[in-house]
Amino acid sequence: MTPKYTSSANKMVYNNQVWEVVRQIPPGNVATYGQIASLIPPPEGMPAESYRKLSPRWVGGAMAACPEGVPWQRVINAQGKISLRGSVAETQRELLEAEGVEFDERGRIDLKRFRWKRPDQDEQQLGLPL
DNA sequence: TCCTTGACTCAGA
DNA sequence: CTCTGAGCCAAGG
């Protein structure tokens, strides 16, 4: 039968990979959901194209179940903004500002300045403007 | 079973 | 810059 890439077992494995990556983001830096997804390989047999469309949401799902000890506040969306709503969003902003991350009037972070760049990762891999 | 709602992103208008 | 809609999928009412 056609294998789905979303069995609870595989999801748990994926979540652990997400948290592992997030743990590597140093203070004062941020990463987007899509960026984190790009650092994790697709499940066995999954087309890269499909993975590209689904993975950002998977990362979001992993962050929603984030265990303690993981710097969840360093994960933001591709627009450079906080994706959470309500009071928890303020908490995230405060934690980031305490690390030196700056927000503009629109509540947006300049990814050119604060986006985390893994040692072995360069701009062209993400195709993002620098 | 249908409909809504997500810690997403990209392309258009 | 803001707002939609599409693409995708799972969970809950």
Tab-separated table of C-alpha atoms (C1' of nucleotides) in Angstrom:
chain	number	residue	atom	x	y	z
A	1	MET	CA	0.000	0.000	0.000
A	2	THR	CA	1.012	3.550	-0.511
A	3	PRO	CA	3.083	4.588	2.482
A	4	LYS	CA	2.137	7.805	4.183
A	5	TYR	CA	4.911	9.867	5.664
A	6	THR	CA	2.898	10.714	8.717
A	7	SER	CA	2.679	7.650	10.903
A	8	SER	CA	2.979	8.541	14.561
A	9	ALA	CA	6.266	6.679	14.777
A	10	ASN	CA	7.812	8.585	11.890
A	11	LYS	CA	6.430	11.834	13.185
A	12	MET	CA	8.104	11.285	16.518
A	13	VAL	CA	11.399	10.567	14.798
A	14	TYR	CA	11.017	13.727	12.776
A	15	ASN	CA	10.131	15.846	15.786
A	16	ASN	CA	13.287	14.707	17.521
A	17	GLN	CA	15.341	15.761	14.531
A	18	VAL	CA	13.690	19.166	14.574
A	19	TRP	CA	14.409	19.720	18.242
A	20	GLU	CA	17.968	18.584	17.758
A	21	VAL	CA	18.492	21.240	15.089
A	22	VAL	CA	16.803	23.954	17.146
A	23	ARG	CA	19.090	23.141	20.058
A	24	GLN	CA	22.023	24.117	17.858
A	25	ILE	CA	20.792	27.650	17.229
A	26	PRO	CA	22.982	29.947	19.333
A	27	PRO	CA	21.571	32.779	21.458
A	28	GLY	CA	20.966	35.956	19.493
A	29	ASN	CA	20.170	34.064	16.314
A	30	VAL	CA	16.921	32.864	14.757
A	31	ALA	CA	15.888	30.333	12.123
A	32	THR	CA	12.707	29.955	10.087
A	33	TYR	CA	10.509	26.863	9.986
A	34	GLY	CA	11.444	26.310	6.371
A	35	GLN	CA	15.133	26.736	7.091
A	36	ILE	CA	15.061	24.109	9.802
A	37	ALA	CA	13.148	21.780	7.507
A	38	SER	CA	15.822	22.187	4.845
A	39	LEU	CA	18.429	20.924	7.300
A	40	ILE	CA	16.542	17.673	7.801
A	41	PRO	CA	16.443	15.073	5.022
A	42	PRO	CA	13.075	13.808	3.723
A	43	PRO	CA	11.816	10.432	4.990
A	44	GLU	CA	13.022	7.455	2.987
A	45	GLY	CA	11.403	7.390	-0.420
A	46	MET	CA	9.697	10.763	-0.162
A	47	PRO	CA	10.080	13.022	-3.206
A	48	ALA	CA	11.979	16.226	-2.419
A	49	GLU	CA	9.208	18.213	-4.044
A	50	SER	CA	6.571	16.842	-1.700
A	51	TYR	CA	8.856	17.338	1.253
A	52	ARG	CA	9.388	20.964	0.383
A	53	LYS	CA	5.691	21.696	0.561
A	54	LEU	CA	4.995	19.769	3.735
A	55	SER	CA	8.036	20.163	5.932
A	56	PRO	CA	7.515	23.721	7.186
A	57	ARG	CA	4.223	22.630	8.728
A	58	TRP	CA	5.885	19.566	10.178
A	59	VAL	CA	8.420	21.779	11.888
A	60	GLY	CA	5.576	23.897	13.209
A	61	GLY	CA	3.923	20.791	14.559
A	62	ALA	CA	7.146	19.702	16.216
A	63	MET	CA	7.556	23.089	17.860
A	64	ALA	CA	4.009	22.922	19.203
A	65	ALA	CA	5.096	19.861	21.162
A	66	CYS	CA	8.499	21.235	22.055
A	67	PRO	CA	10.030	19.754	25.216
A	68	GLU	CA	11.915	21.812	27.802
A	69	GLY	CA	15.520	22.615	27.131
A	70	VAL	CA	14.893	23.566	23.518
A	71	PRO	CA	15.255	27.269	22.614
A	72	TRP	CA	11.860	27.400	20.883
A	73	GLN	CA	11.862	31.191	20.860
A	74	ARG	CA	14.531	31.222	18.154
A	75	VAL	CA	12.179	29.782	15.568
A	76	ILE	CA	10.167	32.316	13.545
A	77	ASN	CA	8.390	32.383	10.185
A	78	ALA	CA	9.736	33.230	6.738
A	79	GLN	CA	8.483	36.802	7.064
A	80	GLY	CA	10.781	37.336	10.005
A	81	LYS	CA	7.837	37.548	12.366
A	82	ILE	CA	6.613	35.597	15.365
A	83	SER	CA	3.985	33.061	14.385
A	84	LEU	CA	2.479	32.615	17.816
A	85	ARG	CA	-0.505	34.620	18.990
A	86	GLY	CA	-1.540	35.968	22.330
A	87	SER	CA	0.577	36.451	25.435
A	88	VAL	CA	2.991	33.672	24.510
A	89	ALA	CA	4.017	35.775	21.521
A	90	GLU	CA	5.109	38.540	23.881
A	91	THR	CA	7.082	36.052	25.910
A	92	GLN	CA	8.884	34.923	22.778
A	93	ARG	CA	9.712	38.489	21.837
A	94	GLU	CA	11.030	39.272	25.296
A	95	LEU	CA	13.236	36.207	25.313
A	96	LEU	CA	14.689	37.145	21.938
A	97	GLU	CA	15.258	40.769	22.853
A	98	ALA	CA	17.044	39.595	25.977
A	99	GLU	CA	19.429	37.742	23.651
A	100	GLY	CA	20.028	40.851	21.579
A	101	VAL	CA	17.640	40.197	18.702
A	102	GLU	CA	16.037	43.410	17.450
A	103	PHE	CA	12.512	43.992	16.161
A	104	ASP	CA	11.418	46.832	13.899
A	105	GLU	CA	8.245	48.895	14.270
A	106	ARG	CA	6.286	46.197	12.463
A	107	GLY	CA	7.426	43.556	14.931
A	108	ARG	CA	9.690	42.012	12.357
A	109	ILE	CA	13.215	40.661	12.668
A	110	ASP	CA	15.793	41.389	9.963
A	111	LEU	CA	16.769	37.919	8.798
A	112	LYS	CA	19.792	39.328	6.998
A	113	ARG	CA	21.228	40.210	10.380
A	114	PHE	CA	19.918	37.602	12.762
A	115	ARG	CA	19.284	34.486	10.722
A	116	TRP	CA	21.342	31.587	12.005
A	117	LYS	CA	23.818	30.200	9.531
A	118	ARG	CA	25.075	26.757	10.311
A	119	PRO	CA	28.870	26.400	9.928
A	120	ASP	CA	28.523	24.057	6.960
A	121	GLN	CA	25.566	25.856	5.494
A	122	ASP	CA	25.827	28.707	2.999
A	123	GLU	CA	23.330	31.036	1.394
A	124	GLN	CA	23.009	29.259	-1.910
A	125	GLN	CA	21.634	26.160	-0.244
A	126	LEU	CA	18.518	28.045	0.711
A	127	GLY	CA	18.462	30.324	-2.275
A	128	LEU	CA	17.681	33.189	0.026
A	129	PRO	CA	18.798	36.730	-0.697
A	130	LEU	CA	21.674	37.962	1.399
B	1	DT	C1'	-18.831	12.738	7.695
B	2	DC	C1'	-18.290	17.747	7.013
B	3	DC	C1'	-16.127	21.878	8.570
B	4	DT	C1'	-12.769	24.465	11.058
B	5	DT	C1'	-8.288	25.379	12.563
B	6	DG	C1'	-3.558	25.314	12.904
B	7	DA	C1'	4.025	27.751	15.850
B	8	DC	C1'	4.065	27.528	7.167
B	9	DT	C1'	5.331	29.353	2.651
B	10	DC	C1'	4.918	31.259	-1.863
B	11	DA	C1'	2.824	33.813	-5.644
B	12	DG	C1'	-0.424	37.460	-6.904
B	13	DA	C1'	-3.113	41.601	-6.619
C	1	DC	C1'	3.069	46.546	2.990
C	2	DT	C1'	-1.352	43.936	3.576
C	3	DC	C1'	-4.575	40.432	2.210
C	4	DT	C1'	-5.969	36.072	-0.465
C	5	DG	C1'	-5.796	31.663	-2.140
C	6	DA	C1'	-3.500	27.424	-2.999
C	7	DG	C1'	-0.887	23.487	-1.568
C	8	DC	C1'	-1.128	19.772	2.424
C	9	DC	C1'	-2.430	17.157	6.273
C	10	DA	C1'	-4.135	15.886	11.038
C	11	DA	C1'	-7.105	16.557	14.968
C	12	DG	C1'	-11.362	17.809	17.111
C	13	DG	C1'	-16.259	19.396	17.281
